[in-house]
Tab-separated table of N, CA and C in Angstrom:
chain	number	residue	atom	x	y	z
H	1	GLU	N	69.901	144.183	98.333
H	1	GLU	CA	68.752	144.927	98.817
H	1	GLU	C	68.966	146.413	98.597
H	2	ASP	N	67.943	147.037	98.078
H	2	ASP	CA	68.007	148.470	97.819
H	2	ASP	C	67.619	149.219	99.084
H	3	THR	N	68.573	149.905	99.673
H	3	THR	CA	68.296	150.635	100.915
H	3	THR	C	68.219	152.123	100.688
H	4	ALA	N	68.333	152.561	99.446
H	4	ALA	CA	68.269	153.988	99.154
H	4	ALA	C	66.865	154.513	99.415
H	5	ILE	N	66.809	155.730	99.891
H	5	ILE	CA	65.523	156.367	100.135
H	5	ILE	C	65.135	157.141	98.893
H	6	GLU	N	63.938	156.872	98.411
H	6	GLU	CA	63.427	157.601	97.257
H	6	GLU	C	62.254	158.441	97.726
H	7	TYR	N	62.131	159.625	97.147
H	7	TYR	CA	61.032	160.516	97.476
H	7	TYR	C	60.110	160.626	96.284
H	8	ASP	N	58.810	160.600	96.535
H	8	ASP	CA	57.844	160.865	95.483
H	8	ASP	C	56.970	162.021	95.942
H	9	ASN	N	55.861	162.254	95.267
H	9	ASN	CA	55.000	163.389	95.605
H	9	ASN	C	54.401	163.283	97.003
H	10	ASP	N	54.271	162.069	97.517
H	10	ASP	CA	53.680	161.868	98.835
H	10	ASP	C	54.719	161.711	99.936
H	11	GLY	N	56.001	161.935	99.656
H	11	GLY	CA	57.033	161.780	100.676
H	11	GLY	C	57.956	160.630	100.352
H	12	ILE	N	58.350	159.903	101.369
H	12	ILE	CA	59.300	158.805	101.209
H	12	ILE	C	58.619	157.582	100.595
H	13	SER	N	59.315	156.974	99.651
H	13	SER	CA	58.829	155.764	99.011
H	13	SER	C	59.229	154.554	99.862
H	14	LEU	N	58.283	153.675	100.079
H	14	LEU	CA	58.503	152.491	100.890
H	14	LEU	C	59.216	151.423	100.067
H	15	PRO	N	60.439	151.041	100.463
H	15	PRO	CA	61.167	150.011	99.702
H	15	PRO	C	60.446	148.667	99.748
H	16	LEU	N	60.489	147.955	98.647
H	16	LEU	CA	59.818	146.670	98.546
H	16	LEU	C	60.352	145.662	99.564
H	17	TYR	N	61.646	145.737	99.871
H	17	TYR	CA	62.189	144.770	100.841
H	17	TYR	C	61.592	144.984	102.239
H	18	ILE	N	61.151	146.192	102.532
H	18	ILE	CA	60.495	146.454	103.824
H	18	ILE	C	59.088	145.863	103.809
H	19	VAL	N	58.387	146.005	102.699
H	19	VAL	CA	57.061	145.387	102.564
H	19	VAL	C	57.189	143.872	102.730
H	20	ASN	N	58.172	143.287	102.069
H	20	ASN	CA	58.389	141.839	102.181
H	20	ASN	C	58.766	141.435	103.599
H	21	ALA	N	59.541	142.275	104.277
H	21	ALA	CA	59.900	141.999	105.676
H	21	ALA	C	58.646	141.994	106.548
H	22	MET	N	57.740	142.917	106.289
H	22	MET	CA	56.485	142.957	107.051
H	22	MET	C	55.672	141.694	106.805
H	23	LYS	N	55.570	141.310	105.541
H	23	LYS	CA	54.779	140.122	105.195
H	23	LYS	C	55.339	138.862	105.828
H	24	SER	N	56.661	138.828	106.002
H	24	SER	CA	57.268	137.655	106.632
H	24	SER	C	57.423	137.842	108.144
H	25	ARG	N	56.780	138.900	108.653
H	25	ARG	CA	56.759	139.215	110.101
H	25	ARG	C	58.159	139.458	110.664
H	26	ASN	N	58.985	140.107	109.859
H	26	ASN	CA	60.340	140.438	110.269
H	26	ASN	C	60.373	141.898	110.741
H	27	SER	N	59.817	142.130	111.918
H	27	SER	CA	59.728	143.489	112.459
H	27	SER	C	61.096	144.106	112.696
H	28	ARG	N	62.076	143.282	112.965
H	28	ARG	CA	63.415	143.800	113.237
H	28	ARG	C	63.957	144.583	112.035
H	29	THR	N	63.811	144.028	110.848
H	29	THR	CA	64.260	144.715	109.639
H	29	THR	C	63.518	146.034	109.466
H	30	VAL	N	62.216	146.008	109.722
H	30	VAL	CA	61.400	147.226	109.604
H	30	VAL	C	61.874	148.275	110.611
H	31	LEU	N	62.080	147.875	111.840
H	31	LEU	CA	62.535	148.812	112.878
H	31	LEU	C	63.918	149.373	112.557
H	32	GLN	N	64.793	148.529	112.011
H	32	GLN	CA	66.122	149.014	111.615
H	32	GLN	C	66.001	150.060	110.517
H	33	TRP	N	65.139	149.813	109.544
H	33	TRP	CA	64.941	150.772	108.460
H	33	TRP	C	64.370	152.091	109.007
H	34	LEU	N	63.418	151.981	109.905
H	34	LEU	CA	62.833	153.184	110.507
H	34	LEU	C	63.887	153.997	111.248
H	35	GLY	N	64.828	153.308	111.885
H	35	GLY	CA	65.855	153.978	112.677
H	35	GLY	C	66.984	154.590	111.870
H	36	ARG	N	67.034	154.338	110.577
H	36	ARG	CA	68.135	154.834	109.742
H	36	ARG	C	67.931	156.258	109.239
H	37	GLY	N	66.858	156.878	109.582
H	37	GLY	CA	66.596	158.223	109.084
H	37	GLY	C	65.607	158.926	109.987
H	38	ASN	N	64.979	159.946	109.440
H	38	ASN	CA	63.972	160.688	110.191
H	38	ASN	C	62.731	159.810	110.319
H	39	ILE	N	62.505	159.306	111.517
H	39	ILE	CA	61.402	158.365	111.743
H	39	ILE	C	60.054	158.998	111.426
H	40	LYS	N	59.918	160.299	111.651
H	40	LYS	CA	58.643	160.977	111.378
H	40	LYS	C	58.288	160.912	109.894
H	41	ASP	N	59.302	160.929	109.029
H	41	ASP	CA	59.056	160.787	107.595
H	41	ASP	C	58.796	159.326	107.224
H	42	ARG	N	59.570	158.448	107.781
H	42	ARG	CA	59.529	157.042	107.383
H	42	ARG	C	58.255	156.324	107.833
H	43	VAL	N	57.656	156.717	108.958
H	43	VAL	CA	56.447	156.011	109.412
H	43	VAL	C	55.287	156.200	108.438
H	44	ASN	N	55.364	157.227	107.591
H	44	ASN	CA	54.306	157.478	106.606
H	44	ASN	C	54.734	157.140	105.184
H	45	ALA	N	55.823	156.393	105.035
H	45	ALA	CA	56.290	155.991	103.710
H	45	ALA	C	55.228	155.142	103.033
H	46	LYS	N	55.118	155.307	101.696
H	46	LYS	CA	54.138	154.549	100.918
H	46	LYS	C	54.840	153.810	99.794
H	47	GLY	N	54.272	152.680	99.408
H	47	GLY	CA	54.822	151.890	98.311
H	47	GLY	C	54.001	152.046	97.053
H	48	GLY	N	54.534	152.756	96.088
H	48	GLY	CA	53.827	152.972	94.834
H	48	GLY	C	53.504	151.692	94.097
H	49	SER	N	54.364	150.697	94.225
H	49	SER	CA	54.143	149.435	93.520
H	49	SER	C	53.061	148.584	94.188
H	50	ILE	N	52.600	148.994	95.359
H	50	ILE	CA	51.561	148.242	96.072
H	50	ILE	C	50.331	149.120	96.332
H	51	GLY	N	49.999	149.975	95.372
H	51	GLY	CA	48.800	150.799	95.481
H	51	GLY	C	48.912	151.927	96.482
H	52	ASN	N	50.143	152.391	96.700
H	52	ASN	CA	50.401	153.479	97.640
H	52	ASN	C	50.045	153.099	99.076
H	53	MET	N	50.085	151.799	99.362
H	53	MET	CA	49.862	151.363	100.735
H	53	MET	C	51.106	151.651	101.548
H	54	GLY	N	50.913	151.936	102.807
H	54	GLY	CA	52.027	152.271	103.668
H	54	GLY	C	52.290	151.225	104.731
H	55	LEU	N	53.228	151.573	105.595
H	55	LEU	CA	53.601	150.665	106.685
H	55	LEU	C	52.447	150.391	107.635
H	56	LEU	N	51.633	151.415	107.905
H	56	LEU	CA	50.558	151.256	108.890
H	56	LEU	C	49.571	150.174	108.480
H	57	ILE	N	49.087	150.234	107.257
H	57	ILE	CA	48.128	149.204	106.830
H	57	ILE	C	48.810	147.853	106.671
H	58	THR	N	50.057	147.868	106.227
H	58	THR	CA	50.776	146.602	106.075
H	58	THR	C	50.950	145.931	107.433
H	59	ALA	N	51.328	146.703	108.440
H	59	ALA	CA	51.477	146.154	109.797
H	59	ALA	C	50.133	145.640	110.319
H	60	ALA	N	49.067	146.392	110.070
H	60	ALA	CA	47.737	145.974	110.534
H	60	ALA	C	47.293	144.689	109.849
H	61	MET	N	47.509	144.603	108.540
H	61	MET	CA	47.114	143.410	107.798
H	61	MET	C	47.922	142.180	108.211
H	62	CYS	N	49.147	142.410	108.655
H	62	CYS	CA	50.013	141.309	109.109
H	62	CYS	C	49.816	141.015	110.600
H	63	GLU	N	48.843	141.690	111.210
H	63	GLU	CA	48.515	141.518	112.633
H	63	GLU	C	49.700	141.809	113.537
H	64	GLU	N	50.511	142.767	113.131
H	64	GLU	CA	51.657	143.222	113.927
H	64	GLU	C	51.201	144.435	114.740
H	65	TYR	N	50.391	144.180	115.768
H	65	TYR	CA	49.733	145.254	116.512
H	65	TYR	C	50.699	146.102	117.325
H	66	ASP	N	51.775	145.506	117.818
H	66	ASP	CA	52.784	146.302	118.524
H	66	ASP	C	53.419	147.298	117.563
H	67	LEU	N	53.664	146.867	116.341
H	67	LEU	CA	54.244	147.756	115.339
H	67	LEU	C	53.240	148.838	114.929
H	68	VAL	N	51.961	148.490	114.829
H	68	VAL	CA	50.926	149.488	114.534
H	68	VAL	C	50.975	150.591	115.586
H	69	ASN	N	51.000	150.201	116.852
H	69	ASN	CA	51.067	151.193	117.935
H	69	ASN	C	52.361	151.996	117.883
H	70	PHE	N	53.472	151.323	117.603
H	70	PHE	CA	54.767	152.001	117.502
H	70	PHE	C	54.731	153.064	116.406
H	71	LEU	N	54.190	152.702	115.250
H	71	LEU	CA	54.107	153.644	114.138
H	71	LEU	C	53.260	154.861	114.517
H	72	LEU	N	52.120	154.606	115.129
H	72	LEU	CA	51.238	155.703	115.531
H	72	LEU	C	51.892	156.577	116.607
H	73	LEU	N	52.569	155.959	117.557
H	73	LEU	CA	53.275	156.721	118.599
H	73	LEU	C	54.371	157.597	118.020
H	74	ASN	N	54.905	157.185	116.874
H	74	ASN	CA	56.005	157.925	116.251
H	74	ASN	C	55.549	158.805	115.089
H	75	GLY	N	54.259	159.105	115.043
H	75	GLY	CA	53.765	160.099	114.097
H	75	GLY	C	53.111	159.595	112.836
H	76	ALA	N	52.838	158.299	112.741
H	76	ALA	CA	52.145	157.805	111.551
H	76	ALA	C	50.764	158.452	111.477
H	77	ASP	N	50.362	158.810	110.278
H	77	ASP	CA	49.062	159.423	110.040
H	77	ASP	C	47.990	158.338	110.094
H	78	ALA	N	47.125	158.392	111.101
H	78	ALA	CA	46.072	157.388	111.262
H	78	ALA	C	45.081	157.425	110.107
H	79	ASN	N	45.052	158.525	109.363
H	79	ASN	CA	44.122	158.676	108.242
H	79	ASN	C	44.818	158.708	106.886
H	80	ILE	N	46.022	158.162	106.822
H	80	ILE	CA	46.755	158.127	105.555
H	80	ILE	C	45.922	157.338	104.539
H	81	ILE	N	45.926	157.799	103.279
H	81	ILE	CA	45.097	157.140	102.270
H	81	ILE	C	45.966	156.462	101.209
H	82	ASN	N	45.384	155.458	100.575
H	82	ASN	CA	46.084	154.732	99.514
H	82	ASN	C	45.719	155.329	98.151
H	83	ALA	N	46.150	154.696	97.086
H	83	ALA	CA	45.922	155.208	95.735
H	83	ALA	C	44.436	155.279	95.386
H	84	ALA	N	43.622	154.453	96.007
H	84	ALA	CA	42.178	154.445	95.749
H	84	ALA	C	41.444	155.508	96.578
H	85	GLY	N	42.180	156.223	97.439
H	85	GLY	CA	41.557	157.246	98.274
H	85	GLY	C	40.909	156.705	99.526
H	86	LEU	N	41.285	155.484	99.914
H	86	LEU	CA	40.738	154.859	101.124
H	86	LEU	C	41.714	154.999	102.282
H	87	SER	N	41.179	155.328	103.446
H	87	SER	CA	42.014	155.355	104.647
H	87	SER	C	42.293	153.926	105.091
H	88	VAL	N	43.236	153.790	105.998
H	88	VAL	CA	43.563	152.472	106.546
H	88	VAL	C	42.326	151.867	107.211
H	89	LEU	N	41.617	152.675	108.000
H	89	LEU	CA	40.418	152.196	108.687
H	89	LEU	C	39.373	151.705	107.691
H	90	THR	N	39.151	152.450	106.629
H	90	THR	CA	38.171	152.045	105.616
H	90	THR	C	38.595	150.738	104.957
H	91	SER	N	39.852	150.656	104.558
H	91	SER	CA	40.351	149.442	103.904
H	91	SER	C	40.167	148.223	104.793
H	92	LEU	N	40.511	148.345	106.054
H	92	LEU	CA	40.386	147.214	106.972
H	92	LEU	C	38.926	146.885	107.261
H	93	SER	N	38.076	147.904	107.286
H	93	SER	CA	36.654	147.692	107.578
H	93	SER	C	35.937	146.966	106.447
H	94	TYR	N	36.481	147.038	105.240
H	94	TYR	CA	35.907	146.293	104.125
H	94	TYR	C	36.353	144.844	104.138
H	95	GLY	N	37.105	144.454	105.166
H	95	GLY	CA	37.472	143.057	105.332
H	95	GLY	C	38.782	142.666	104.707
H	96	MET	N	39.017	143.050	103.471
H	96	MET	CA	40.258	142.736	102.768
H	96	MET	C	40.781	141.345	103.114
H	97	SER	N	39.926	140.353	103.059
H	97	SER	CA	40.269	138.955	103.317
H	97	SER	C	40.846	138.716	104.705
H	98	GLY	N	40.186	139.252	105.703
H	98	GLY	CA	40.628	138.999	107.064
H	98	GLY	C	39.740	139.669	108.091
H	99	ASP	N	39.955	139.325	109.327
H	99	ASP	CA	39.235	139.926	110.440
H	99	ASP	C	40.215	140.852	111.149
H	100	PHE	N	39.983	142.128	111.024
H	100	PHE	CA	40.919	143.112	111.542
H	100	PHE	C	40.362	143.884	112.732
H	101	PHE	N	39.555	143.208	113.552
H	101	PHE	CA	38.908	143.852	114.693
H	101	PHE	C	39.910	144.591	115.585
H	102	LYS	N	40.978	143.902	115.961
H	102	LYS	CA	41.944	144.511	116.878
H	102	LYS	C	42.610	145.737	116.255
H	103	ALA	N	42.998	145.643	114.991
H	103	ALA	CA	43.621	146.778	114.301
H	103	ALA	C	42.640	147.939	114.190
H	104	ILE	N	41.386	147.637	113.882
H	104	ILE	CA	40.357	148.679	113.771
H	104	ILE	C	40.172	149.371	115.114
H	105	LYS	N	40.173	148.598	116.166
H	105	LYS	CA	40.021	149.160	117.518
H	105	LYS	C	41.187	150.097	117.841
H	106	ILE	N	42.395	149.691	117.509
H	106	ILE	CA	43.580	150.534	117.748
H	106	ILE	C	43.464	151.829	116.946
H	107	LEU	N	43.133	151.703	115.658
H	107	LEU	CA	43.037	152.888	114.799
H	107	LEU	C	41.970	153.856	115.307
H	108	LEU	N	40.827	153.339	115.715
H	108	LEU	CA	39.770	154.207	116.237
H	108	LEU	C	40.222	154.926	117.504
H	109	SER	N	41.020	154.255	118.323
H	109	SER	CA	41.516	154.897	119.546
H	109	SER	C	42.477	156.036	119.233
H	110	TRP	N	43.023	156.038	118.015
H	110	TRP	CA	43.929	157.100	117.568
H	110	TRP	C	43.216	158.131	116.695
H	111	GLY	N	41.894	158.054	116.646
H	111	GLY	CA	41.118	159.050	115.921
H	111	GLY	C	40.995	158.811	114.432
H	112	ALA	N	41.244	157.591	113.985
H	112	ALA	CA	41.134	157.285	112.557
H	112	ALA	C	39.689	157.455	112.091
H	113	GLU	N	39.550	157.846	110.824
H	113	GLU	CA	38.233	158.079	110.239
H	113	GLU	C	38.028	157.194	109.027
H	114	LEU	N	36.769	156.978	108.710
H	114	LEU	CA	36.407	156.232	107.512
H	114	LEU	C	36.422	157.205	106.343
H	115	ILE	N	37.418	157.055	105.474
H	115	ILE	CA	37.615	157.958	104.344
H	115	ILE	C	37.543	157.156	103.045
H	116	VAL	N	36.714	157.636	102.115
H	116	VAL	CA	36.594	157.033	100.780
H	116	VAL	C	36.799	158.120	99.737
H	117	ARG	N	37.503	157.777	98.676
H	117	ARG	CA	37.794	158.735	97.605
H	117	ARG	C	38.317	160.068	98.153
H	118	GLY	N	39.102	159.987	99.228
H	118	GLY	CA	39.742	161.164	99.797
H	118	GLY	C	38.842	162.052	100.637
H	119	ARG	N	37.624	161.600	100.936
H	119	ARG	CA	36.706	162.391	101.768
H	119	ARG	C	36.079	161.490	102.824
H	120	GLN	N	35.516	162.120	103.849
H	120	GLN	CA	34.893	161.342	104.919
H	120	GLN	C	33.677	160.598	104.369
H	121	MET	N	33.500	159.376	104.813
H	121	MET	CA	32.409	158.515	104.373
H	121	MET	C	31.066	159.146	104.755
H	122	THR	N	30.103	159.066	103.845
H	122	THR	CA	28.761	159.578	104.145
H	122	THR	C	28.029	158.600	105.058
H	123	SER	N	26.930	159.044	105.642
H	123	SER	CA	26.155	158.168	106.523
H	123	SER	C	25.577	156.987	105.737
H	124	GLN	N	25.200	157.204	104.480
H	124	GLN	CA	24.688	156.114	103.644
H	124	GLN	C	25.785	155.079	103.367
H	125	GLU	N	26.980	155.548	103.060
H	125	GLU	CA	28.105	154.638	102.827
H	125	GLU	C	28.444	153.861	104.100
H	126	LEU	N	28.356	154.527	105.242
H	126	LEU	CA	28.612	153.853	106.516
H	126	LEU	C	27.577	152.763	106.761
H	127	LYS	N	26.307	153.052	106.498
H	127	LYS	CA	25.251	152.038	106.674
H	127	LYS	C	25.530	150.824	105.801
H	128	GLN	N	25.935	151.062	104.545
H	128	GLN	CA	26.247	149.956	103.645
H	128	GLN	C	27.429	149.136	104.155
H	129	LEU	N	28.429	149.819	104.702
H	129	LEU	CA	29.603	149.133	105.236
H	129	LEU	C	29.235	148.297	106.468
H	130	VAL	N	28.377	148.831	107.304
H	130	VAL	CA	27.921	148.097	108.488
H	130	VAL	C	27.154	146.845	108.056
H	131	VAL	N	26.240	146.997	107.109
H	131	VAL	CA	25.469	145.851	106.606
H	131	VAL	C	26.402	144.801	106.014
H	132	LEU	N	27.385	145.237	105.234
H	132	LEU	CA	28.349	144.313	104.650
H	132	LEU	C	29.073	143.516	105.737
H	133	ASN	N	29.511	144.190	106.789
H	133	ASN	CA	30.212	143.502	107.872
H	133	ASN	C	29.300	142.528	108.604
H	134	VAL	N	28.050	142.901	108.815
H	134	VAL	CA	27.099	141.995	109.475
H	134	VAL	C	26.882	140.762	108.614
H	135	ARG	N	26.704	140.961	107.301
H	135	ARG	CA	26.511	139.832	106.377
H	135	ARG	C	27.687	138.874	106.390
H	136	GLU	N	28.905	139.435	106.538
H	136	GLU	CA	30.111	138.608	106.524
H	136	GLU	C	30.428	138.024	107.898
H	137	GLY	N	29.549	138.272	108.865
H	137	GLY	CA	29.751	137.722	110.194
H	137	GLY	C	30.673	138.541	111.073
H	138	ASN	N	31.009	139.747	110.643
H	138	ASN	CA	31.886	140.630	111.423
H	138	ASN	C	31.060	141.639	112.219
H	139	THR	N	30.167	141.122	113.067
H	139	THR	CA	29.294	142.020	113.835
H	139	THR	C	30.086	142.883	114.808
H	140	ALA	N	31.182	142.360	115.331
H	140	ALA	CA	32.012	143.152	116.246
H	140	ALA	C	32.589	144.375	115.516
H	141	VAL	N	33.046	144.173	114.277
H	141	VAL	CA	33.557	145.271	113.470
H	141	VAL	C	32.427	146.243	113.142
H	142	ALA	N	31.264	145.711	112.772
H	142	ALA	CA	30.104	146.547	112.456
H	142	ALA	C	29.754	147.425	113.648
H	143	ASN	N	29.760	146.863	114.836
H	143	ASN	CA	29.462	147.638	116.044
H	143	ASN	C	30.495	148.705	116.304
H	144	LEU	N	31.763	148.361	116.090
H	144	LEU	CA	32.849	149.337	116.306
H	144	LEU	C	32.748	150.531	115.394
H	145	ILE	N	32.576	150.273	114.095
H	145	ILE	CA	32.591	151.382	113.144
H	145	ILE	C	31.307	152.199	113.170
H	146	SER	N	30.242	151.626	113.690
H	146	SER	CA	28.982	152.369	113.731
H	146	SER	C	28.812	153.170	115.014
H	147	SER	N	29.722	152.977	115.966
H	147	SER	CA	29.586	153.700	117.245
H	147	SER	C	30.256	155.043	117.220
């Protein structure tokens, strides 16, 4: 396992073994990695090989809500964006093959914003996102993001 820390233009690079640990719900490995250095830097680490996704969205997608809160409590950027310019909240609100109501609720409580292409979502884009969620049966998500 490669445990070396690599830095890129966006800060610390997220090692693939940590992404795999998250996917297999091995929070212990993730917490150990976070504890091996400056946690403020590591909570915002991104994986270039996975579209610049970071720990926050990975934890949310894996429904590791305690870890999502832990990351945010330790300085994770609630509005961190991926390679496509989408924030975590935006990515989760588009469904990404799952129902992320609880994660969306947590992110909103931390002031997360709907960001597309590196800018705040327009009201027209928000309306389209709400309609999309209603069509997919995610009315709870639609209500959350539209409030």
